[in-house]
XYZ file of C-alpha atoms in Angstrom:
694
model
C -23.376 -6.923 26.001
C -23.991 -3.321 27.012
C -21.164 -0.956 25.514
C -20.716 2.443 27.613
C -18.322 4.758 25.350
C -15.631 6.325 27.167
C -14.706 9.940 26.826
C -11.169 9.861 25.895
C -11.961 8.328 22.028
C -13.158 10.464 19.373
C -16.561 10.284 18.135
C -16.950 10.796 14.406
C -20.020 13.139 14.390
C -19.188 15.637 11.468
C -18.239 14.879 7.879
C -14.972 15.751 6.521
C -13.696 15.939 3.087
C -12.570 13.492 0.793
C -9.679 14.968 -1.548
C -8.824 13.100 -5.074
C -5.126 12.791 -5.404
C -5.284 13.138 -9.292
C -2.568 11.468 -11.052
C -3.878 10.146 -14.554
C -2.527 13.042 -16.490
C 0.922 12.573 -15.609
C 0.438 8.270 -15.717
C -0.549 8.768 -19.330
C 2.686 10.375 -20.154
C 4.459 7.228 -19.192
C 5.800 4.813 -22.098
C 3.906 1.235 -21.850
C 7.182 -0.340 -20.032
C 7.339 2.392 -17.477
C 3.378 1.810 -16.740
C 3.890 -1.842 -16.510
C 6.688 -1.118 -13.826
C 4.735 1.266 -11.803
C 1.882 -0.904 -11.882
C 3.885 -3.822 -10.198
C 5.438 -1.566 -7.553
C 2.210 -0.366 -6.772
C 0.797 -3.500 -6.105
C 3.777 -4.501 -4.123
C 2.853 -1.291 -1.796
C -0.459 -1.981 -1.505
C -0.072 -5.601 -0.507
C 1.788 -4.193 2.558
C -1.633 -2.900 3.547
C -2.661 -5.532 6.077
C 0.993 -5.154 7.826
C -0.181 -1.117 8.859
C -3.526 -2.408 10.057
C -1.774 -5.274 12.088
C 0.792 -2.515 13.319
C -2.153 -0.404 14.299
C -4.576 -2.533 16.383
C -5.324 -5.914 17.133
C -8.727 -5.373 15.724
C -7.955 -3.418 12.451
C -7.853 -6.297 9.909
C -11.175 -7.428 11.211
C -12.993 -4.128 10.609
C -11.368 -3.760 7.462
C -12.579 -7.218 6.617
C -16.228 -6.052 7.826
C -16.341 -3.110 5.559
C -15.155 -4.745 2.602
C -17.759 -7.438 3.528
C -20.699 -4.990 3.615
C -19.693 -3.075 0.368
C -19.495 -6.944 -1.705
C -22.983 -7.640 0.129
C -24.626 -4.321 -1.452
C -22.363 -4.166 -4.639
C -21.351 -1.002 -3.465
C -24.673 0.388 -3.675
C -25.089 1.247 0.044
C -28.450 3.103 0.119
C -30.112 -0.695 -0.378
C -29.083 -1.057 2.895
C -31.687 1.457 4.198
C -34.548 -0.895 4.710
C -37.616 -1.359 7.125
C -35.942 -2.765 10.117
C -32.242 -2.016 8.572
C -30.034 0.914 8.951
C -31.202 4.467 8.884
C -29.995 7.109 6.225
C -28.385 8.689 9.229
C -26.860 5.600 10.502
C -25.635 4.598 7.031
C -23.925 7.951 6.536
C -22.459 7.725 9.994
C -20.740 4.264 8.998
C -19.381 5.586 5.420
C -18.009 8.513 7.568
C -16.062 6.030 10.023
C -14.935 3.777 7.097
C -13.631 6.673 5.095
C -11.678 7.576 7.891
C -10.446 4.037 8.961
C -9.609 3.244 5.263
C -7.057 6.865 4.998
C -6.074 6.016 8.378
C -5.505 2.247 7.845
C -6.555 1.716 11.334
C -8.846 2.889 14.141
C -6.308 5.253 15.397
C -5.568 8.705 14.061
C -2.340 8.552 11.976
C -2.163 12.085 13.332
C -2.873 12.225 16.968
C -2.682 8.536 17.651
C -6.178 8.565 19.553
C -8.820 6.021 19.161
C -12.022 7.177 16.871
C -15.270 5.233 16.888
C -18.378 5.814 14.571
C -21.292 7.793 15.879
C -23.638 4.366 15.960
C -24.741 1.962 18.771
C -24.134 -1.708 18.946
C -27.972 -1.936 17.850
C -27.277 0.114 14.630
C -24.112 -1.904 13.624
C -26.100 -5.176 14.032
C -29.052 -3.788 11.635
C -26.374 -2.586 9.068
C -24.765 -5.798 9.014
C -27.761 -8.257 8.802
C -27.567 -7.841 5.111
C -24.478 -10.259 5.024
C -24.404 -13.160 7.121
C -20.330 -12.850 6.513
C -20.316 -9.484 7.946
C -22.780 -10.082 10.625
C -20.315 -13.123 11.986
C -17.254 -10.875 11.083
C -19.032 -7.998 13.499
C -19.374 -10.433 16.714
C -15.629 -10.580 16.910
C -14.842 -6.690 16.688
C -17.922 -4.809 17.709
C -16.395 -4.139 21.504
C -13.160 -2.558 20.525
C -14.405 -0.769 17.619
C -16.956 1.025 19.851
C -15.485 1.841 22.764
C -12.331 1.718 24.977
C -10.074 1.355 26.526
C -7.802 1.342 24.785
C -8.016 5.065 24.146
C -5.002 5.816 22.313
C -1.532 4.362 21.097
C 1.536 4.230 23.359
C 3.283 1.972 25.733
C 1.156 -0.634 26.984
C -0.935 0.133 30.037
C -4.770 0.386 31.014
C -5.492 3.259 28.732
C -2.918 2.796 26.046
C -1.913 -0.033 23.736
C 0.792 -0.459 20.889
C 0.637 -3.531 18.369
C 4.010 -3.198 18.004
C 3.866 -4.743 21.392
C 1.185 -7.459 20.883
C 1.524 -9.270 24.472
C -1.070 -11.089 26.208
C 1.312 -10.619 29.326
C 1.966 -6.809 30.028
C 5.322 -5.887 28.677
C 6.652 -2.442 30.655
C 8.613 0.132 29.401
C 11.603 -0.548 31.073
C 11.318 -4.313 29.552
C 10.923 -2.832 26.032
C 13.879 -0.427 26.413
C 16.040 -3.210 28.152
C 15.574 -5.496 25.288
C 16.056 -2.802 22.809
C 19.415 -1.965 24.347
C 20.333 -5.557 24.350
C 19.513 -6.216 20.783
C 21.495 -2.885 19.686
C 24.471 -4.197 21.605
C 24.176 -7.334 19.213
C 23.907 -5.071 16.224
C 20.527 -6.200 15.653
C 18.448 -3.549 13.904
C 14.461 -3.097 15.112
C 12.711 -1.177 12.340
C 11.078 -4.522 11.019
C 10.173 -6.130 14.464
C 7.587 -6.058 17.145
C 8.148 -7.625 20.594
C 6.040 -10.001 22.030
C 6.116 -11.064 25.967
C 5.233 -14.581 26.908
C 5.704 -17.041 30.121
C 7.206 -20.265 29.676
C 7.904 -22.325 32.754
C 7.588 -19.420 34.823
C 10.121 -17.585 33.251
C 9.747 -14.616 30.872
C 10.675 -14.947 27.083
C 10.932 -11.893 24.733
C 9.979 -13.130 21.298
C 11.503 -10.550 18.983
C 9.062 -11.030 15.614
C 10.672 -10.476 12.533
C 9.194 -9.474 9.398
C 10.149 -12.272 6.926
C 8.397 -14.680 4.764
C 11.160 -16.979 6.560
C 9.581 -18.366 9.678
C 12.455 -19.726 11.402
C 13.629 -18.774 14.847
C 16.923 -17.021 14.037
C 18.740 -17.003 17.494
C 18.259 -17.092 21.174
C 19.904 -15.738 24.169
C 18.525 -17.619 27.283
C 20.565 -15.871 29.934
C 20.327 -12.256 29.521
C 20.324 -10.517 32.658
C 17.486 -9.147 34.022
C 15.510 -10.301 31.523
C 15.450 -13.949 30.833
C 15.346 -15.195 27.391
C 15.316 -13.140 24.211
C 14.373 -15.172 20.988
C 14.243 -13.667 17.562
C 11.445 -15.245 15.661
C 10.891 -14.857 11.785
C 7.647 -15.013 9.834
C 5.971 -11.904 11.016
C 3.345 -10.587 8.237
C 4.764 -13.565 6.134
C 1.718 -13.580 3.832
C 1.780 -10.186 2.892
C 5.380 -10.007 2.270
C 4.862 -13.135 0.138
C 2.837 -11.155 -1.962
C 4.928 -8.067 -1.991
C 7.968 -10.119 -3.296
C 5.969 -11.729 -6.141
C 4.906 -8.386 -7.531
C 8.674 -7.119 -6.822
C 9.853 -10.178 -9.136
C 7.427 -9.039 -11.861
C 8.414 -5.356 -11.603
C 11.894 -6.308 -12.172
C 10.961 -7.284 -15.726
C 10.414 -3.810 -16.267
C 12.855 -1.933 -14.784
C 14.610 1.008 -16.584
C 18.246 0.415 -15.408
C 20.405 -2.134 -13.467
C 20.565 0.095 -10.527
C 16.532 -0.574 -10.038
C 17.075 -4.589 -10.205
C 19.610 -4.387 -7.888
C 17.186 -2.432 -5.364
C 14.483 -5.041 -5.924
C 16.999 -7.829 -5.472
C 17.753 -6.217 -1.832
C 14.233 -5.738 -1.195
C 13.320 -9.383 -1.937
C 15.911 -10.686 0.100
C 15.247 -8.488 3.320
C 11.659 -9.225 3.236
C 12.195 -12.798 2.755
C 15.073 -13.310 5.324
C 14.587 -10.092 7.666
C 18.039 -9.217 7.408
C 18.142 -5.542 7.809
C 21.696 -5.598 5.961
C 19.755 -6.120 2.752
C 17.743 -3.308 3.136
C 20.349 -1.220 3.691
C 22.093 -2.506 0.698
C 18.454 -1.533 -0.968
C 18.835 1.988 0.280
C 22.320 2.262 -1.019
C 21.503 1.403 -4.283
C 18.269 3.351 -4.427
C 20.102 6.574 -3.725
C 22.234 5.988 -6.629
C 19.289 5.941 -9.108
C 19.129 9.253 -10.244
C 16.190 11.000 -11.230
C 13.821 7.953 -12.413
C 10.364 8.734 -14.103
C 8.965 6.307 -11.441
C 10.220 6.593 -7.941
C 9.185 4.012 -5.101
C 10.062 3.811 -1.514
C 9.303 0.251 0.315
C 10.080 -1.095 3.533
C 9.442 -0.555 7.533
C 10.616 3.288 7.252
C 9.051 5.491 9.803
C 9.031 5.197 13.843
C 6.830 7.681 14.356
C 4.011 5.286 15.918
C 6.163 3.103 17.804
C 5.869 4.419 21.152
C 9.566 3.643 21.871
C 10.400 5.390 18.344
C 12.611 2.903 16.689
C 10.142 0.341 14.891
C 9.124 1.251 11.675
C 5.662 1.291 10.227
C 5.417 -0.261 6.551
C 5.406 2.213 3.776
C 5.071 1.618 -0.027
C 5.206 4.752 -1.994
C 5.064 5.131 -6.090
C 5.244 8.455 -7.568
C 5.504 9.566 -10.831
C 8.056 12.666 -11.659
C 6.930 16.134 -12.761
C 9.582 17.070 -14.842
C 9.039 21.036 -14.716
C 8.726 21.234 -11.021
C 11.442 18.918 -10.683
C 13.945 21.287 -12.641
C 13.264 23.944 -10.042
C 14.098 21.647 -7.131
C 17.260 20.468 -8.735
C 18.285 24.306 -9.319
C 17.944 24.372 -5.372
C 19.732 21.722 -5.099
C 22.618 22.891 -6.788
C 23.013 25.779 -4.246
C 22.473 24.065 -1.093
C 25.932 24.372 0.174
C 25.516 28.156 -0.133
C 22.548 28.161 2.284
C 24.257 25.589 4.553
C 26.867 28.186 5.024
C 24.079 30.554 6.391
C 23.096 28.110 9.330
C 24.126 29.364 12.997
C 26.678 26.691 13.378
C 28.585 27.304 10.327
C 32.167 28.813 10.755
C 33.898 30.791 8.158
C 37.036 28.518 6.835
C 36.241 25.615 8.590
C 35.293 22.645 6.308
C 34.153 25.020 3.292
C 32.510 27.558 5.811
C 30.030 24.710 6.885
C 31.893 24.174 10.320
C 32.677 21.124 12.106
C 29.044 19.905 12.602
C 28.492 19.319 8.867
C 29.635 16.553 6.679
C 32.606 17.534 4.851
C 31.161 17.199 1.316
C 27.565 17.834 1.252
C 26.281 14.901 -1.234
C 23.825 16.837 -3.511
C 20.591 14.430 -3.079
C 17.952 13.705 -6.000
C 15.262 15.847 -5.350
C 12.012 15.274 -7.366
C 8.418 16.877 -7.585
C 6.337 13.736 -7.867
C 2.641 12.816 -8.391
C 1.621 9.972 -5.779
C 0.235 6.665 -7.467
C 0.243 4.843 -4.531
C 0.714 5.907 -0.774
C 0.533 3.039 1.530
C 0.865 4.338 4.891
C -1.287 5.324 7.819
C -0.558 8.774 6.752
C 0.112 10.389 3.426
C 3.104 12.838 3.753
C 3.496 15.898 1.699
C 7.094 15.368 1.299
C 10.064 12.977 2.367
C 13.446 12.603 2.977
C 15.165 9.150 2.628
C 16.996 6.931 3.860
C 16.780 7.479 7.844
C 20.296 5.918 8.201
C 22.600 8.679 8.748
C 25.636 6.672 8.014
C 24.371 6.059 4.605
C 23.241 9.578 4.187
C 26.525 10.591 4.941
C 28.339 8.036 2.505
C 26.035 7.497 -0.214
C 23.555 10.573 -0.203
C 19.529 10.718 0.043
C 16.616 11.598 -1.801
C 14.163 14.421 -1.180
C 10.703 13.779 -2.762
C 7.574 16.512 -2.819
C 4.437 14.900 -3.342
C 2.520 17.193 -5.670
C -0.673 16.164 -5.718
C -0.751 15.692 -1.928
C 0.033 19.176 -1.404
C -2.069 20.582 -4.314
C -5.023 18.823 -2.905
C -5.104 20.912 0.586
C -4.798 24.009 -1.204
C -8.313 25.167 0.182
C -8.866 29.023 0.444
C -12.014 28.241 2.377
C -10.109 26.458 5.237
C -11.055 27.753 8.254
C -8.707 30.273 9.984
C -9.514 30.415 13.594
C -6.156 32.013 15.046
C -5.632 35.048 12.675
C -7.251 38.665 12.582
C -10.127 39.060 10.267
C -7.884 41.730 8.626
C -5.061 39.402 7.913
C -6.897 36.458 7.542
C -7.356 36.695 3.197
C -4.208 37.552 2.532
C -2.626 34.850 5.124
C -4.880 32.242 3.334
C -3.293 33.293 -0.078
C 0.100 32.682 1.361
C -0.043 29.795 3.332
C -0.070 27.264 0.367
C 3.206 29.073 -1.300
C 4.850 28.966 2.516
C 3.975 25.369 2.880
C 5.599 24.233 -0.481
C 8.399 26.529 0.080
C 9.404 25.516 3.865
C 8.558 21.795 2.769
C 11.293 22.082 0.223
C 13.789 23.639 2.171
C 12.532 21.453 5.224
C 13.607 18.004 3.286
C 16.945 19.354 1.871
C 18.375 21.643 4.363
C 16.713 20.618 7.171
C 16.515 16.617 7.197
C 19.712 16.773 4.912
C 22.179 19.193 6.879
C 24.328 17.607 10.071
C 26.964 15.297 10.755
C 26.564 12.816 13.985
C 30.116 12.858 15.374
C 30.640 9.181 16.089
C 33.410 6.658 17.037
C 32.038 4.190 14.117
C 34.365 1.696 15.778
C 36.282 1.440 18.243
C 39.228 3.929 18.212
C 37.812 4.725 15.045
C 35.934 8.325 14.614
C 34.625 10.647 12.277
C 36.179 13.711 13.698
C 39.581 14.599 15.531
C 39.584 13.095 19.066
C 42.741 14.733 19.975
C 41.338 17.980 18.941
C 37.644 17.934 19.467
C 35.291 20.810 17.745
C 34.267 23.522 20.309
C 30.640 23.463 20.658
C 28.924 26.908 19.978
C 26.740 26.461 23.244
C 29.411 25.988 25.539
C 32.534 27.438 23.843
C 34.098 24.054 25.033
C 35.517 21.030 23.416
C 32.442 18.624 22.831
C 32.251 15.780 25.564
C 29.788 13.188 24.214
C 29.573 11.570 20.939
C 28.087 8.495 19.311
C 29.455 5.499 20.694
C 30.157 2.198 18.136
C 26.703 0.622 17.566
C 24.722 3.586 18.483
C 21.926 5.389 16.426
C 20.007 8.514 16.850
C 16.948 7.236 17.361
C 18.191 4.639 19.768
C 20.103 7.055 21.845
C 17.310 9.766 21.994
C 14.144 6.838 22.047
C 10.839 8.595 22.392
C 12.073 12.247 21.621
C 13.840 11.322 18.455
C 11.233 11.697 16.093
C 9.874 15.137 17.403
C 13.370 16.586 17.505
C 14.246 15.653 14.387
C 11.165 17.165 12.825
C 11.562 20.490 14.704
C 15.307 20.613 13.774
C 14.109 20.324 10.079
C 11.367 22.936 10.377
C 13.411 25.308 11.995
C 16.384 25.410 9.318
C 13.763 26.953 6.686
C 12.119 29.412 9.204
C 15.264 30.809 9.774
C 16.118 31.010 6.470
C 12.891 32.447 5.030
C 14.000 35.927 5.001
C 16.409 34.916 2.566
C 15.667 36.694 -0.912
C 18.103 34.969 -3.006
C 16.338 31.737 -1.553
C 12.961 32.737 -2.266
C 14.062 33.778 -5.596
C 14.704 30.325 -6.516
C 10.956 29.631 -5.770
C 9.700 32.765 -7.913
C 9.086 35.098 -5.092
C 10.745 38.430 -4.740
C 10.011 42.358 -4.375
C 7.989 42.551 -7.539
C 5.816 39.355 -7.661
C 2.130 39.159 -6.653
C 2.938 38.179 -3.124
C 6.103 39.399 -2.456
C 9.207 38.024 -0.411
C 8.415 40.365 2.549
C 4.732 39.256 2.557
C 5.757 35.873 2.736
C 8.151 36.101 5.549
C 5.743 38.136 7.732
C 2.827 35.371 7.103
C 5.223 32.833 7.958
C 5.476 34.036 11.616
C 1.879 33.884 11.404
C 1.833 30.297 10.162
C 4.043 29.767 12.984
C 1.786 30.636 15.604
C -1.212 28.887 13.709
C 0.292 25.675 13.239
C 1.701 25.903 17.108
C -1.687 26.317 18.648
C -3.012 23.497 16.298
C -0.625 21.374 17.376
C -1.915 21.456 21.165
C -4.942 19.296 19.792
C -2.813 16.406 19.754
C -1.386 16.595 23.163
C -3.198 13.737 25.561
C -3.369 15.446 28.959
C -4.967 12.050 30.401
C -1.570 10.199 29.239
C 0.789 13.340 29.361
C 1.965 12.184 25.881
C 2.040 13.688 22.413
C 0.299 11.831 19.643
C 2.135 13.163 17.070
C 5.740 14.300 16.602
C 5.220 17.081 13.962
C 2.509 18.634 15.986
C 4.881 18.565 19.036
C 7.712 20.238 17.011
C 5.341 23.084 16.066
C 4.123 23.821 19.718
C 7.503 23.791 20.771
C 8.678 26.235 17.974
C 5.643 28.697 19.156
C 6.235 28.266 22.682
C 10.049 28.696 22.372
C 9.414 31.986 20.402
C 6.657 32.963 23.031
C 9.500 32.852 25.934
C 12.613 33.886 23.814
C 11.672 35.998 20.918
C 11.142 39.259 22.725
C 7.508 39.798 21.389
C 8.256 39.225 17.937
C 5.391 36.643 18.346
C 2.303 36.915 20.534
C -0.891 35.172 21.393
C -3.838 37.341 22.361
C -6.432 35.433 24.669
C -9.943 37.031 24.472
C -11.647 35.649 27.563
C -14.731 37.049 26.448
C -15.034 35.389 23.433
C -12.693 32.419 24.468
C -10.723 33.390 20.962
C -6.679 33.093 20.408
C -5.652 35.420 17.911
C -1.876 35.036 16.647
C 0.088 38.608 16.389
C 2.876 39.250 14.588
C 5.085 42.639 15.220
C 6.752 42.969 11.790
C 9.547 45.632 13.252
C 11.138 42.770 15.052
C 11.426 39.943 12.555
C 14.888 40.302 12.000
C 16.154 41.771 15.310
C 14.185 39.472 17.449
C 12.372 36.504 15.546
C 15.386 35.272 13.511
C 18.007 35.131 16.250
C 15.496 33.425 18.594
C 14.647 31.054 16.002
C 18.542 30.437 15.276
C 19.246 29.917 18.931
C 16.649 26.940 19.195
C 17.971 25.640 15.892
C 21.335 25.713 17.143
C 20.761 23.991 20.330
C 18.987 21.155 18.988
C 21.066 20.635 16.392
C 24.452 20.551 18.361
C 22.720 18.235 20.966
C 21.967 16.020 18.026
C 25.147 15.976 16.433
C 26.823 15.235 19.811
C 24.315 12.581 21.450
C 23.529 14.816 24.221
C 20.681 13.480 25.023
C 20.531 14.822 28.691
C 20.875 18.390 27.593
C 18.264 17.919 24.885
C 15.648 15.641 26.456
C 15.440 18.566 29.611
C 14.703 21.502 27.060
C 12.442 19.534 24.745
C 10.476 18.440 27.547
C 10.199 21.777 29.158
C 9.694 23.832 25.784
C 6.675 21.196 24.776
C 4.992 21.553 28.394
C 1.451 22.470 27.431
C -0.695 25.447 28.144
C -4.082 23.830 29.291
C -6.311 26.659 28.880
C -5.055 27.281 25.322
C -5.507 23.383 24.407
C -8.997 23.571 25.732
C -9.928 26.367 23.373
C -8.141 24.822 20.513
C -9.897 21.406 21.077
C -13.526 23.220 20.482
C -12.277 24.330 16.901
C -11.142 21.120 15.410
C -9.438 21.649 12.137
C -10.682 19.462 9.382
C -9.515 15.854 8.998
C -8.980 15.441 5.486
C -9.285 12.246 3.749
C -7.298 11.288 0.335
C -8.499 8.785 -2.364
C -5.921 7.173 -4.544
C -6.185 5.961 -7.754
C -5.576 2.381 -8.585
C -3.932 0.615 -11.831
C -5.374 -2.461 -13.563
C -3.485 -4.922 -15.760
C -5.258 -6.690 -18.640
C -3.599 -8.442 -21.582
C -0.020 -6.350 -20.717
C -1.773 -3.122 -20.866
C -2.060 -0.745 -17.630
C -5.104 1.374 -17.265
C -5.342 3.800 -14.212
C -8.735 4.786 -12.458
C -9.538 7.566 -10.288
C -12.255 7.832 -7.820
C -14.795 10.195 -6.654
C -14.251 12.457 -3.848
C -16.589 10.678 -1.331
C -16.333 8.148 1.020
C -18.355 5.787 -1.367
C -15.599 6.473 -3.806
C -12.653 5.939 -1.322
C -14.613 2.769 0.102
C -14.400 1.220 -3.544
C -10.942 2.215 -4.215
C -9.927 -0.054 -1.362
C -12.498 -2.790 -2.320
C -11.158 -2.715 -5.685
C -7.681 -2.728 -4.827
C -8.191 -6.328 -3.817
C -5.664 -6.616 -0.593
């Protein structure tokens, strides 16, 4: 067949770095007992790899197996594939670059941006590359088409140009049908995080099969007369093979837990993965937040909904981290003062709710906050930090945890990184400040950003978590609130597709609003006397708002009129809001002669214009979120994230490096666990995955 590439896909033509996530030193500090626990939980995490690939695209697992087959055919000695009549050195290099990106993203769509990427190879080159392995050659036949071209070009609601493996239907399922089924299940109090949705036609009627992740393949429930839909059926057994292995590893880990709470978490996880019952997952989260300051931390399950176009179905995630005791002490010191800083947020009212105001929880449950080194991070994207669980009722009653992933943050501290949008005179100092700013704002983002706020709700009929007879006054209208969450409603369910980005935007705005506070910066050891002063951090934070906002434009698809990444959309929203509302505190100069964009910050306006503007934006989306005011929030957020197409064209001509990260592996022999790190190269990254044996 003849394959013609379509422009909307990304062809990988340039090499990008592979960064090693070093962990050996902190791993060696663990006791033999802790090493065994870390090993088995890591294995449980990595056993979910094929789940993520299955959630990414129909061809992803086949591509993964093709890469592994080729590695095994040459025993990792890739240059032996360069033979007369075989692949050239350049073709092999292009394939390895593609393989590295595929393995880090755990699929053939960018985790940041959701666009499809393909190798810079022809069909003939791939065939010649595969000829060393009959197994790889046979596997290539099934994947070569979707591996090399589109449509689909991106992830999104199923259409002629986009696809989502969360909706794996031969029959095209519509956005309206997805919403109707989701609403129906929400009314039945069935949570969707561990499901996919498939539409089939039986006897001329539509049947919507809710595929529930579990080892138990029995059908759970069926409703045959759903108005406007037809039949809705819950079917167990999705990802059964992988979840069976996850449960086996968790059972092995249970023998090495440090306390009874960890054993309870594992029991709840196993029940959830066996039955699909999300109440068991909730029980796991409630117990997990009570396991304070563990040396070996872990997160498992269907956690983040970023890649579901409907914004509710979670991607598998498995994280295992080892605490850094020194940095963790600093984080806990920050936690101890958290209420002080919550009282400084723009909705706080002195004398009301201990000075926090009515849009905050009565008691801020101080979370566990650790700095951890990632041993395993099985996800399509390795975050720098996380704040979980995502269930607001659990967060308000039991608490939550914050984790900064130290080796992930340290890996990208690259002083040679391109600095396209900062004037040459400021670039050197900006680079010196960037890593510090990212660490501080990330720490605040997770604790006070995601950790703040109260969703005003009717928890059950006629039972409210606020005074319904004397509702809080909205700081946006000066009138009593008129909207709130109804029984069974959730934040993501009500706000749908914009929910992930709005929440990230809210969490980003909190540290930006507080970044001038010198008491807060002193916790992170920066003041007026340090080498990089508090004032310099304040100024360079605004430069970073401009830079990250412009970078975010690359993640908007004009073809689909959609954003491919929640965080990037939020970065652009904050920049665009300041450009409109900040009174000139931040501007972007466009030199039409050189086609260059430069961020400019007026230091004299940081406190007089910048902080109030950020406060207005933060207060708006916080109150809208707290009161379920989806109409007002959607209207403003859609408007503030409308794209400057001319700037976007400039930005995509100067792409930022797409880093790849290589994780270590652990190995068990005679009850002794060893850890192995891999070269910071595509070869090392591929080897790590082959030796992971998933």
